[in-house]
Amino acid sequence: MSSGIARVGVDVDGTFTDLVLHDPRRDLVHTGKLPTTPDDPSAAIIAGLARLLREVDMQPSDLHSVIHGTTLVTNTIIERTGATVGLLTTDGFRDSIEIGRETRYDLYDLFLGPPPTLVPRHRRLEVPERVSADDEVLLKLDEDAVARAARQLVEQEGCEALAIAFMHSYRAPAHEQRAGGIVRALYPDLPLSLSADVASEIREFERSSTACANAYVQPLMHRYLDRLERSLAELGFGGHLYVMLSGGGITTVREAKAFPIRLIESGPVAGAMAASFLANLTGLDRVVSFDMGGTTAKMCLVEDGAPDHKFDFEAGRVRRFQKGSGLPLKVSVVDMIEIGAGGGSLAHVDSASGLLKVGPRSAGAKPGPVCYGRGGTQPTVTDADLVLGRLDPAYFLGGEMALDPDRVRRAFDATIAPRIGVDVETAALGVQRIVDEMMAAATRMHLAEKGKGTRKYTLIAFGGAGPMHAHNLVRLLKVDRVVVPLGAGVASALGFLVAPPATDMVSSYVTRLERADWAHIDVLFEGMRARGERLLTEAGAEPSRIAYRPSAEVRHVGQGFEVPVALPGLTLSAVDLPAIRAAFFDSYRLRFGRTLEESPFEVLSWRLSCRAPGLAACRTEFVD
């Protein structure tokens, strides 16, 4: 085991892999950037880490930890390249993940296609069992049926992973746990996801969907993290490897392998954490984080030094910006928007309309933009920036990669300029203005959905392409101030270093508070606190420094949606009812502009946010 204290954050983007090393003993911050290796992302990580260590004259044994984020989970779901998954569910509920909410995400499209499920019907098998929402066993689990179904899915259907999702397991997980024990006895090495472990929340469709998605990406993440650990060990690294969670915290490799679906936004969230860190250092309390990389642009609100959070997410949308067109997941994520507007986004003329368009497809790392000279033939945003003089062709990537302006001009002249009747410079300016308008429109919509305006915010711009487009973006948004940190091109990798060991726990227990079993609620919170402390201690936190913030999802009786409400403490009783009631009305009024104080209300889920302090260093390199 390493005795070093230096740490390295690694951000793998679609085009470049960024690294930031911090050694507090030497008051040293050192950065690195190299092209991503799409076929094996770990190859660029190892090459970049080895180079970084050479440049600062350090050994792998000097490192305490490497913190990493990945887009592998979300890419696997979008591209549908995950494992062959089977589902065991309660008798009679085989089709619930396909029926979904029975809502149409577009009322006027007569040829609407539903989001395809990750588990087709022939790999969804029913098991006789039933437990009520009050933890009453209505039908005993048929253990022989579990064994038969598992054998059929693994041996006949070739399933590489299994998910188990029984009715009301969020409240009574015993049947799922027993079924899981039977499957593990038969197939000890088979990846297995229990819905009560993955998402211990009410709403069967969302819970089952999350369990299936977890099983779908589990084998791939096992292989990737095993390969990365092996490569780091071969390099001589003996410290800790941590992984970024979608909620902005870091966790262990063991936990990441068990619940890889919690890494769905692992890569993009690092930028929001870096912006939060920079906002705290500069004393800014209202910030729009703007992270424009090679493939996408990410925007996030940061208020009072922390990004917004939410506890549901849609992955693999049929229509990218259409809510309801993707797979619903019950995971903790930083609330951000992500659009296909990065440096590698491809520009093209639409054949039907004859209009110039940009994205969402990207040139990625291979072949990359035309100016890289790696075989790209279709102009990108980076190519447009080069034509407009925003990039120095002789000093790209610190002078390591020379860009080819003549090749870019020929590409614009061959594919875009003559088709829209303009010269090369005007075509490049059109690409730049389109992508800036796209990002501005998405940011306005994101703020409007939260009832916010742009004028009161400061834009923090970073990422490889962010600072180049920040001026136009603040002009379009009518923002008064923009902050560009030093080392902006690798600022997302800084986010991994400043992210705290953190996790979010949830347990559903539906009750009207005037009838609540307060002793049971205290047991729920104590269980969540104990699990949170264990996970964060494994991630390097000191138990005495962990902060716990309890909250609840509350709604009026009869409503279909709930609002988050902060709770006064971990131990609750009837004495706290007036305070909870007042907090609910405040949250409800903030959301809807009115209250219904005479209407009774109920809690659906109880949440516990567990956070340990993050790193308060790296100041000299990123803020001047």
Tab-separated table of C-alpha atoms in Angstrom, residues 183-429:
chain	number	residue	atom	x	y	z
A	183	VAL	CA	-29.324	-17.443	-7.376
A	184	ARG	CA	-25.917	-16.841	-5.794
A	185	ALA	CA	-25.785	-20.423	-4.556
A	186	LEU	CA	-26.356	-21.616	-8.128
A	187	TYR	CA	-24.116	-19.069	-9.876
A	188	PRO	CA	-21.673	-17.485	-7.399
A	189	ASP	CA	-19.918	-15.295	-10.003
A	190	LEU	CA	-23.045	-14.068	-11.796
A	191	PRO	CA	-23.640	-10.291	-11.441
A	192	LEU	CA	-26.917	-9.837	-9.569
A	193	SER	CA	-28.967	-6.697	-8.848
A	194	LEU	CA	-31.711	-6.625	-6.209
A	195	SER	CA	-34.093	-3.702	-6.643
A	196	ALA	CA	-34.306	-3.210	-2.860
A	197	ASP	CA	-30.535	-2.651	-2.789
A	198	VAL	CA	-30.213	-0.606	-5.978
A	199	ALA	CA	-33.194	1.733	-5.389
A	200	SER	CA	-35.052	1.224	-2.125
A	201	GLU	CA	-37.936	3.472	-3.191
A	202	ILE	CA	-41.641	3.236	-3.875
A	203	ARG	CA	-42.860	3.065	-7.511
A	204	GLU	CA	-42.380	-0.368	-8.970
A	205	PHE	CA	-41.748	0.668	-12.579
A	206	GLU	CA	-38.887	3.051	-11.764
A	207	ARG	CA	-37.372	0.688	-9.195
A	208	SER	CA	-37.462	-2.272	-11.606
A	209	SER	CA	-36.080	-0.143	-14.450
A	210	THR	CA	-33.161	0.966	-12.249
A	211	ALA	CA	-32.383	-2.612	-11.169
A	212	CYS	CA	-32.413	-3.810	-14.800
A	213	ALA	CA	-30.154	-0.928	-15.896
A	214	ASN	CA	-27.740	-1.722	-13.057
A	215	ALA	CA	-27.542	-5.366	-14.172
A	216	TYR	CA	-27.199	-4.265	-17.812
A	217	VAL	CA	-23.962	-2.320	-17.213
A	218	GLN	CA	-22.545	-4.400	-14.351
A	219	PRO	CA	-20.424	-6.921	-16.321
A	220	LEU	CA	-18.914	-4.185	-18.481
A	221	MET	CA	-18.013	-2.025	-15.481
A	222	HIS	CA	-16.541	-5.046	-13.679
A	223	ARG	CA	-14.230	-5.680	-16.636
A	224	TYR	CA	-13.305	-2.021	-17.079
A	225	LEU	CA	-12.493	-1.361	-13.424
A	226	ASP	CA	-10.610	-4.662	-13.094
A	227	ARG	CA	-8.526	-3.756	-16.151
A	228	LEU	CA	-7.844	-0.263	-14.822
A	229	GLU	CA	-6.811	-1.579	-11.393
A	230	ARG	CA	-4.546	-4.123	-13.076
A	231	SER	CA	-2.910	-1.485	-15.281
A	232	LEU	CA	-2.356	0.844	-12.318
A	233	ALA	CA	-0.769	-1.980	-10.350
A	234	GLU	CA	1.552	-2.775	-13.272
A	235	LEU	CA	2.567	0.892	-13.289
A	236	GLY	CA	3.562	0.538	-9.634
A	237	PHE	CA	0.590	2.336	-8.094
A	238	GLY	CA	-0.346	0.879	-4.705
A	239	GLY	CA	-2.775	3.510	-3.454
A	240	HIS	CA	-6.552	3.845	-3.633
A	241	LEU	CA	-8.650	4.064	-6.774
A	242	TYR	CA	-11.879	6.012	-6.230
A	243	VAL	CA	-14.737	6.661	-8.636
A	244	MET	CA	-16.994	9.703	-9.002
A	245	LEU	CA	-20.705	9.225	-8.306
A	246	SER	CA	-23.445	10.985	-10.287
A	247	GLY	CA	-24.405	12.876	-7.133
A	248	GLY	CA	-21.012	14.568	-6.903
A	249	GLY	CA	-19.372	12.354	-4.267
A	250	ILE	CA	-16.627	9.758	-4.589
A	251	THR	CA	-16.853	6.090	-3.729
A	252	THR	CA	-14.808	2.906	-3.726
A	253	VAL	CA	-14.291	0.552	-6.645
A	254	ARG	CA	-16.136	-2.182	-4.741
A	255	GLU	CA	-19.230	-0.017	-4.427
A	256	ALA	CA	-18.935	1.125	-8.043
A	257	LYS	CA	-18.906	-2.504	-9.202
A	258	ALA	CA	-21.959	-3.355	-7.091
A	259	PHE	CA	-24.003	-0.298	-8.175
A	260	PRO	CA	-22.562	0.999	-11.467
A	261	ILE	CA	-25.857	2.694	-12.361
A	262	ARG	CA	-24.973	5.304	-9.723
A	263	LEU	CA	-22.147	6.331	-12.075
A	264	ILE	CA	-24.540	7.254	-14.914
A	265	GLU	CA	-23.376	10.912	-14.864
A	266	SER	CA	-19.969	10.181	-13.332
A	267	GLY	CA	-17.944	12.041	-15.959
A	268	PRO	CA	-19.995	15.217	-16.581
A	269	VAL	CA	-20.632	15.918	-12.880
A	270	ALA	CA	-16.943	16.621	-12.206
A	271	GLY	CA	-17.226	19.986	-13.950
A	272	ALA	CA	-20.069	21.040	-11.661
A	273	MET	CA	-17.993	20.084	-8.620
A	274	ALA	CA	-15.055	22.118	-9.935
A	275	ALA	CA	-17.345	25.113	-10.506
A	276	SER	CA	-18.689	24.767	-6.951
A	277	PHE	CA	-15.137	24.774	-5.604
A	278	LEU	CA	-14.210	27.839	-7.665
A	279	ALA	CA	-17.417	29.632	-6.650
A	280	ASN	CA	-16.550	29.121	-2.989
A	281	LEU	CA	-12.991	30.379	-3.495
A	282	THR	CA	-14.127	33.527	-5.300
A	283	GLY	CA	-17.110	34.256	-3.058
A	284	LEU	CA	-19.750	33.835	-5.775
A	285	ASP	CA	-23.128	32.596	-4.555
A	286	ARG	CA	-24.990	32.437	-7.889
A	287	VAL	CA	-23.129	30.718	-10.693
A	288	VAL	CA	-23.853	29.001	-14.000
A	289	SER	CA	-21.249	26.307	-14.558
A	290	PHE	CA	-20.378	26.115	-18.276
A	291	ASP	CA	-18.219	23.137	-19.250
A	292	MET	CA	-17.659	22.760	-22.999
A	293	GLY	CA	-15.494	19.802	-23.912
A	294	GLY	CA	-14.846	17.862	-27.071
A	295	THR	CA	-18.207	16.099	-27.311
A	296	THR	CA	-20.784	17.960	-25.222
A	297	ALA	CA	-21.494	21.150	-23.317
A	298	LYS	CA	-22.754	20.886	-19.734
A	299	MET	CA	-24.538	23.634	-17.808
A	300	CYS	CA	-25.429	23.532	-14.111
A	301	LEU	CA	-26.692	25.991	-11.498
A	302	VAL	CA	-24.455	26.433	-8.454
A	303	GLU	CA	-26.028	28.366	-5.598
A	304	ASP	CA	-24.462	29.012	-2.190
A	305	GLY	CA	-21.445	26.937	-3.195
A	306	ALA	CA	-23.315	23.730	-4.099
A	307	PRO	CA	-24.859	22.405	-7.322
A	308	ASP	CA	-28.525	21.512	-7.571
A	309	HIS	CA	-29.398	17.839	-7.011
A	310	LYS	CA	-32.253	15.620	-8.073
A	311	PHE	CA	-33.104	11.984	-7.416
A	312	ASP	CA	-34.336	10.749	-10.760
A	313	PHE	CA	-32.803	10.624	-14.213
A	314	GLU	CA	-33.732	9.513	-17.716
A	315	ALA	CA	-31.138	7.606	-19.708
A	316	GLY	CA	-31.034	6.714	-23.392
A	317	ARG	CA	-33.858	8.994	-24.504
A	318	VAL	CA	-35.475	8.208	-27.841
A	319	ARG	CA	-35.684	11.973	-28.311
A	320	ARG	CA	-32.778	13.743	-26.653
A	321	PHE	CA	-34.675	16.649	-25.065
A	322	GLN	CA	-38.092	15.035	-24.691
A	323	LYS	CA	-38.929	14.198	-21.086
A	324	GLY	CA	-40.521	10.760	-20.769
A	325	SER	CA	-38.784	9.284	-23.810
A	326	GLY	CA	-36.018	7.522	-21.870
A	327	LEU	CA	-35.460	4.882	-19.226
A	328	PRO	CA	-36.373	6.223	-15.761
A	329	LEU	CA	-33.718	5.697	-13.105
A	330	LYS	CA	-33.935	6.354	-9.364
A	331	VAL	CA	-30.430	7.621	-8.697
A	332	SER	CA	-28.945	10.708	-7.064
A	333	VAL	CA	-27.544	13.055	-9.726
A	334	VAL	CA	-26.339	16.632	-9.977
A	335	ASP	CA	-29.051	18.488	-11.869
A	336	MET	CA	-27.478	19.639	-15.126
A	337	ILE	CA	-28.233	19.820	-18.812
A	338	GLU	CA	-25.988	18.265	-21.410
A	339	ILE	CA	-26.238	18.959	-25.124
A	340	GLY	CA	-24.319	17.758	-28.164
A	341	ALA	CA	-22.374	20.984	-28.612
A	342	GLY	CA	-18.677	20.311	-28.050
A	343	GLY	CA	-15.536	21.105	-29.963
A	344	GLY	CA	-15.883	17.890	-31.919
A	345	SER	CA	-19.560	18.407	-32.834
A	346	LEU	CA	-19.987	17.920	-36.578
A	347	ALA	CA	-21.335	20.679	-38.821
A	348	HIS	CA	-23.471	19.665	-41.799
A	349	VAL	CA	-26.057	20.953	-44.225
A	350	ASP	CA	-29.427	19.275	-43.721
A	351	SER	CA	-30.445	17.570	-46.972
A	352	ALA	CA	-34.160	18.219	-46.459
A	353	SER	CA	-34.150	21.869	-45.414
A	354	GLY	CA	-30.815	23.048	-46.799
A	355	LEU	CA	-30.014	24.624	-43.429
A	356	LEU	CA	-26.653	24.578	-41.674
A	357	LYS	CA	-26.785	22.477	-38.494
A	358	VAL	CA	-24.312	21.495	-35.765
A	359	GLY	CA	-24.287	18.259	-33.717
A	360	PRO	CA	-25.308	16.211	-31.897
A	361	ARG	CA	-22.938	13.735	-33.601
A	362	SER	CA	-19.281	14.214	-32.728
A	363	ALA	CA	-15.990	13.409	-34.415
A	364	GLY	CA	-14.706	12.159	-31.051
A	365	ALA	CA	-11.045	11.287	-30.618
A	366	LYS	CA	-11.014	9.184	-33.786
A	367	PRO	CA	-10.887	10.597	-36.385
A	368	GLY	CA	-11.384	13.894	-34.553
A	369	PRO	CA	-11.750	17.357	-36.150
A	370	VAL	CA	-10.382	17.909	-39.635
A	371	CYS	CA	-7.556	20.110	-38.320
A	372	TYR	CA	-6.088	17.191	-36.345
A	373	GLY	CA	-5.092	15.498	-39.590
A	374	ARG	CA	-6.260	12.071	-38.426
A	375	GLY	CA	-8.694	11.333	-41.205
A	376	GLY	CA	-11.596	13.622	-40.338
A	377	THR	CA	-13.311	15.110	-43.386
A	378	GLN	CA	-16.408	16.813	-41.936
A	379	PRO	CA	-15.846	20.220	-40.278
A	380	THR	CA	-16.448	20.593	-36.552
A	381	VAL	CA	-16.793	23.441	-34.062
A	382	THR	CA	-13.038	23.246	-33.368
A	383	ASP	CA	-12.371	23.622	-37.102
A	384	ALA	CA	-14.620	26.696	-37.177
A	385	ASP	CA	-12.755	28.177	-34.203
A	386	LEU	CA	-9.455	27.651	-36.048
A	387	VAL	CA	-10.734	29.416	-39.194
A	388	LEU	CA	-11.936	32.355	-37.081
A	389	GLY	CA	-8.528	32.739	-35.404
A	390	ARG	CA	-9.552	31.529	-31.964
A	391	LEU	CA	-6.909	28.792	-31.948
A	392	ASP	CA	-3.165	29.078	-32.499
A	393	PRO	CA	-2.340	26.310	-35.009
A	394	ALA	CA	1.259	26.158	-33.762
A	395	TYR	CA	0.451	25.955	-30.036
A	396	PHE	CA	-2.460	23.564	-29.696
A	397	LEU	CA	-2.147	21.113	-26.781
A	398	GLY	CA	0.821	23.093	-25.503
A	399	GLY	CA	2.533	22.886	-28.878
A	400	GLU	CA	2.405	19.097	-29.042
A	401	MET	CA	-0.211	18.958	-31.785
A	402	ALA	CA	0.083	21.189	-34.852
A	403	LEU	CA	-3.213	22.073	-36.509
A	404	ASP	CA	-3.721	22.304	-40.277
A	405	PRO	CA	-5.746	25.427	-41.268
A	406	ASP	CA	-5.458	24.720	-45.021
A	407	ARG	CA	-6.993	21.261	-44.603
A	408	VAL	CA	-9.894	22.819	-42.679
A	409	ARG	CA	-10.513	25.453	-45.354
A	410	ARG	CA	-10.624	22.765	-48.039
A	411	ALA	CA	-13.108	20.776	-45.951
A	412	PHE	CA	-15.405	23.789	-45.460
A	413	ASP	CA	-15.127	24.613	-49.156
A	414	ALA	CA	-15.969	21.044	-50.156
A	415	THR	CA	-18.846	20.254	-47.768
A	416	ILE	CA	-20.533	23.403	-46.419
A	417	ALA	CA	-19.656	26.799	-47.917
A	418	PRO	CA	-20.875	26.239	-51.533
A	419	ARG	CA	-24.049	24.454	-50.362
A	420	ILE	CA	-25.217	27.518	-48.407
A	421	GLY	CA	-23.730	30.078	-50.817
A	422	VAL	CA	-21.123	31.748	-48.597
A	423	ASP	CA	-17.350	31.869	-48.256
A	424	VAL	CA	-15.347	29.753	-45.805
A	425	GLU	CA	-15.096	32.437	-43.087
A	426	THR	CA	-18.838	33.074	-43.146
A	427	ALA	CA	-19.567	29.354	-43.005
A	428	ALA	CA	-17.271	29.018	-39.977
A	429	LEU	CA	-18.945	32.023	-38.345
